């Protein structure tokens, strides 16, 4: 009874696409145009169309560092070391890594996170991460 | 109480200071990762930012930075974990979280402008120390 009442309520909020999903459309198109299949097979396999560019990663990591209350923004360069150049301690370093995680919507595993102690390493990690967004 | 006991598992004691230290960082990470949930549960978006909360957690940890006994660190970690679980399980109300972690040590009185010049030292201390 409740399910019957719920059904129209749910259906009103969900919009189902009337067109068939992409693989079917592509294979149907491939029957008439062989090039379409080639193009479909060569498509990027990731769900992200555009990966971050390295410049963007550098800019955003630098912004994260500059917004940290203990960091002097003028000292932040892409080559800086967290502890030696920026004067952060080990807890601050973890804090910065967590801030970078939040900025790029990542979850950096402990083993990797322990190794990140300078800006070049952080930039390298984020730039090479396929899910960084 | 039973609710809390179920949620908080007691790990074996840390064998060394290094291990205890590592556990502190793990706890800090765990706390940082639950910040988005906490912001959502307690509706904190308009009063605080995630980075401010992160700094507050770091500050709370830093209060005990001179502790070198691994057993004491374990005990503090247990208390921290319990507190974190209480917050994440919504065992607190919004004003608890705001009072402890957003307004924090600064107390209720923020600006000490011209209107506060006349009030006595006693009153100022009273305002800053009696808010929990």
Coordinates of C-alpha atoms in Angstrom, one line a residue:
Chain A
X1 CA 0.0 0.0 0.0
X2 CA 2.7 2.4 1.1
X3 CA 4.9 1.3 -1.8
X4 CA 2.1 2.0 -4.3
X5 CA 1.8 5.5 -2.9
X6 CA 5.6 6.0 -2.9
X7 CA 6.0 4.9 -6.6
X8 CA 4.5 8.0 -8.3
X9 CA 6.2 10.2 -5.8
X10 CA 9.6 8.7 -6.7
X11 CA 8.9 8.6 -10.4
X12 CA 8.0 12.3 -10.3
X13 CA 11.6 13.1 -9.1
X14 CA 13.5 10.7 -11.4
X15 CA 13.8 11.6 -15.0
X16 CA 14.5 8.5 -17.1
X17 CA 16.2 9.3 -20.4
X18 CA 14.1 8.0 -23.4
X19 CA 17.2 7.6 -25.6
X20 CA 19.2 4.3 -25.3
X21 CA 22.5 4.4 -23.5
X22 CA 25.7 5.3 -25.2
X23 CA 27.2 1.8 -26.0
X24 CA 24.0 0.8 -27.7
X25 CA 23.8 3.9 -29.7
X26 CA 27.4 3.6 -30.7
X27 CA 27.2 0.0 -31.8
X28 CA 24.0 0.7 -33.7
X29 CA 25.9 3.6 -35.4
X30 CA 28.9 1.3 -36.0
X31 CA 26.8 -1.0 -38.1
X32 CA 26.4 1.7 -40.8
X33 CA 29.6 3.7 -40.1
X34 CA 32.7 1.6 -39.2
X35 CA 34.6 4.8 -38.2
X36 CA 32.1 5.5 -35.5
X37 CA 33.1 2.3 -33.7
X38 CA 36.7 3.2 -34.0
X39 CA 36.0 6.6 -32.5
X40 CA 33.9 5.0 -29.7
X41 CA 36.7 2.5 -28.9
X42 CA 39.2 5.3 -28.8
X43 CA 37.2 7.4 -26.4
X44 CA 38.8 8.3 -23.0
X45 CA 38.0 5.5 -20.6
X46 CA 37.9 7.8 -17.5
X47 CA 34.6 9.4 -16.5
X48 CA 36.4 12.7 -16.2
X49 CA 36.7 14.4 -19.6
X50 CA 39.3 16.9 -18.5
X51 CA 42.1 16.1 -16.1
X52 CA 43.6 18.8 -14.1
X53 CA 46.5 20.5 -15.8
X54 CA 49.8 20.7 -13.9
X55 CA 49.6 24.5 -13.6
X56 CA 46.2 24.3 -12.0
X57 CA 47.4 21.7 -9.5
X58 CA 50.4 23.9 -8.6
X59 CA 48.2 27.0 -8.2
X60 CA 45.6 25.2 -6.0
X61 CA 48.2 23.5 -3.8
X62 CA 50.0 26.8 -3.3
X63 CA 46.7 28.5 -2.4
X64 CA 46.0 25.8 0.2
X65 CA 49.4 26.4 1.7
X66 CA 49.0 30.2 1.7
X67 CA 45.7 30.0 3.5
X68 CA 47.2 28.0 6.4
X69 CA 47.3 30.3 9.4
X70 CA 50.9 29.4 10.3
X71 CA 52.4 29.9 6.9
X72 CA 53.9 33.1 5.7
X73 CA 52.4 33.4 2.2
X74 CA 55.5 35.1 0.8
X75 CA 57.6 32.0 1.6
X76 CA 55.4 29.6 -0.3
X77 CA 57.1 28.5 -3.5
X78 CA 56.6 25.3 -5.6
X79 CA 59.9 24.0 -4.2
X80 CA 59.4 24.7 -0.5
X81 CA 59.8 22.0 2.1
X82 CA 57.0 22.0 4.8
X83 CA 59.3 21.7 7.8
X84 CA 62.6 23.2 6.6
X85 CA 61.3 26.2 4.6
X86 CA 57.8 26.9 5.9
X87 CA 58.5 26.2 9.6
X88 CA 55.7 23.7 10.1
X89 CA 55.9 20.8 12.5
X90 CA 54.7 17.2 12.0
X91 CA 51.2 17.9 13.0
X92 CA 50.9 21.0 10.8
X93 CA 52.2 18.8 7.9
X94 CA 49.4 16.3 8.5
X95 CA 47.0 19.2 8.6
X96 CA 48.2 20.6 5.3
X97 CA 48.0 17.1 3.7
X98 CA 44.4 16.9 5.0
X99 CA 43.7 20.3 3.5
X100 CA 45.0 19.1 0.2
X101 CA 42.9 16.0 0.4
X102 CA 39.8 18.2 0.9
X103 CA 40.7 20.6 -1.9
X104 CA 41.1 17.9 -4.5
X105 CA 38.5 15.5 -3.1
X106 CA 41.0 12.7 -2.5
X107 CA 41.7 10.3 0.2
X108 CA 45.4 9.8 0.4
X109 CA 46.3 6.5 2.1
X110 CA 48.5 6.7 5.2
X111 CA 51.6 5.2 3.6
X112 CA 51.5 7.8 0.9
X113 CA 50.5 10.6 3.2
X114 CA 53.5 10.0 5.5
X115 CA 55.9 10.5 2.6
X116 CA 54.5 13.9 1.6
X117 CA 56.6 16.4 3.4
X118 CA 57.3 19.0 0.8
X119 CA 55.5 20.9 -2.0
X120 CA 57.1 19.1 -4.9
X121 CA 56.0 15.8 -3.5
X122 CA 52.4 17.0 -2.9
X123 CA 52.1 18.5 -6.3
X124 CA 53.5 15.3 -7.9
X125 CA 51.1 13.1 -6.0
X126 CA 48.0 15.2 -6.9
X127 CA 49.0 15.7 -10.5
X128 CA 49.5 11.9 -11.0
X129 CA 46.3 11.0 -9.2
X130 CA 43.6 10.0 -11.6
X131 CA 40.7 11.0 -9.3
X132 CA 41.9 14.5 -8.4
X133 CA 39.2 16.9 -9.1
Chain B
X1 CA 26.8 5.0 28.1
X2 CA 26.5 1.5 26.6
X3 CA 26.1 3.3 23.3
X4 CA 29.5 4.9 23.7
X5 CA 31.2 1.8 25.0
X6 CA 30.1 0.0 21.9
X7 CA 31.4 2.7 19.6
X8 CA 34.8 3.1 21.2
X9 CA 37.1 0.2 20.8
X10 CA 40.1 0.1 23.1
X11 CA 43.2 -0.7 21.2
X12 CA 46.1 -2.4 22.9
X13 CA 48.6 0.0 24.6
X14 CA 51.2 1.6 22.5
X15 CA 54.5 -0.1 22.9
X16 CA 56.6 3.0 22.3
X17 CA 56.4 6.7 22.1
X18 CA 56.8 6.4 18.3
X19 CA 53.8 4.2 18.0
X20 CA 51.7 6.5 20.2
X21 CA 52.8 9.4 18.1
X22 CA 51.7 7.7 15.0
X23 CA 48.3 6.9 16.6
X24 CA 47.9 10.6 17.3
X25 CA 48.3 11.4 13.6
X26 CA 45.9 8.6 12.7
X27 CA 43.4 10.1 15.1
X28 CA 43.9 13.5 13.7
X29 CA 43.3 12.2 10.2
X30 CA 40.2 10.4 11.2
X31 CA 38.9 13.6 12.9
X32 CA 39.7 15.7 9.8
X33 CA 37.9 13.2 7.5
X34 CA 34.8 13.4 9.6
X35 CA 34.7 17.2 9.4
X36 CA 32.3 17.3 6.4
X37 CA 29.9 15.0 8.2
X38 CA 30.0 17.1 11.3
X39 CA 29.5 20.3 9.4
X40 CA 26.4 18.7 7.8
X41 CA 25.0 17.2 11.0
X42 CA 25.3 20.4 13.1
X43 CA 24.6 22.8 10.2
X44 CA 27.9 24.6 10.7
X45 CA 28.4 26.0 7.2
X46 CA 27.5 29.6 8.1
X47 CA 29.6 29.8 11.3
X48 CA 32.8 28.0 10.5
X49 CA 34.9 26.7 7.7
X50 CA 36.4 23.2 7.5
X51 CA 39.9 24.6 7.7
X52 CA 39.1 26.5 10.9
X53 CA 37.8 23.3 12.4
X54 CA 41.0 21.5 11.3
X55 CA 43.1 24.1 13.1
X56 CA 40.9 23.8 16.2
X57 CA 41.5 20.0 16.3
X58 CA 45.2 20.6 15.8
X59 CA 45.1 23.1 18.6
X60 CA 43.4 20.7 21.0
X61 CA 46.0 18.0 20.2
X62 CA 48.8 20.6 20.6
X63 CA 47.6 21.4 24.2
X64 CA 49.1 18.0 25.2
X65 CA 52.2 18.2 23.1
X66 CA 54.5 18.0 26.1
X67 CA 53.2 14.5 27.1
X68 CA 55.9 11.9 26.6
X69 CA 54.4 8.9 28.4
X70 CA 52.9 6.5 25.9
X71 CA 50.2 5.4 28.4
X72 CA 49.1 8.9 29.0
X73 CA 49.0 9.6 25.2
X74 CA 46.8 6.4 24.8
X75 CA 44.5 7.6 27.5
X76 CA 44.2 11.1 25.9
X77 CA 43.6 9.4 22.5
X78 CA 40.8 7.3 24.0
X79 CA 39.2 10.4 25.3
X80 CA 39.6 12.1 22.0
X81 CA 38.1 9.2 20.2
X82 CA 35.2 9.1 22.5
X83 CA 34.6 12.8 22.0
X84 CA 34.8 12.4 18.2
X85 CA 32.4 9.5 18.3
X86 CA 29.9 11.5 20.4
X87 CA 30.1 14.3 17.9
X88 CA 29.7 12.1 14.8
X89 CA 26.9 10.1 16.4
X90 CA 25.0 13.4 17.0
X91 CA 25.1 12.8 20.8
X92 CA 25.6 16.5 21.1
X93 CA 23.6 19.5 20.2
X94 CA 24.6 22.3 17.9
X95 CA 25.5 24.8 20.7
X96 CA 27.8 22.3 22.3
X97 CA 29.9 22.0 19.2
X98 CA 29.8 25.7 18.5
X99 CA 30.6 26.6 22.1
X100 CA 33.5 24.2 22.4
X101 CA 35.1 24.2 19.0
X102 CA 33.9 27.3 17.1
X103 CA 33.9 30.0 19.7
X104 CA 36.3 28.0 21.8
X105 CA 38.6 29.7 24.3
X106 CA 37.8 33.2 23.2
X107 CA 34.5 33.2 25.1
X108 CA 31.3 35.0 24.5
X109 CA 32.7 38.5 24.3
X110 CA 34.5 39.1 21.1
X111 CA 35.0 42.7 20.4
X112 CA 36.4 44.7 23.3
X113 CA 35.3 48.0 21.8
X114 CA 34.5 51.3 23.5
X115 CA 31.4 49.9 25.3
X116 CA 33.5 47.5 27.3
X117 CA 36.0 50.0 28.5
X118 CA 34.1 50.7 31.7
X119 CA 33.5 47.2 32.8
X120 CA 35.7 45.8 35.5
X121 CA 38.4 43.3 35.1
X122 CA 36.4 40.9 37.2
X123 CA 33.4 41.1 34.8
X124 CA 35.7 40.6 31.7
X125 CA 37.3 37.5 33.3
X126 CA 33.8 36.3 34.2
X127 CA 32.6 36.5 30.7
X128 CA 35.6 34.8 29.2
X129 CA 35.8 31.9 31.7
X130 CA 32.2 30.9 32.2
X131 CA 31.0 29.7 28.9
X132 CA 31.0 26.0 28.2

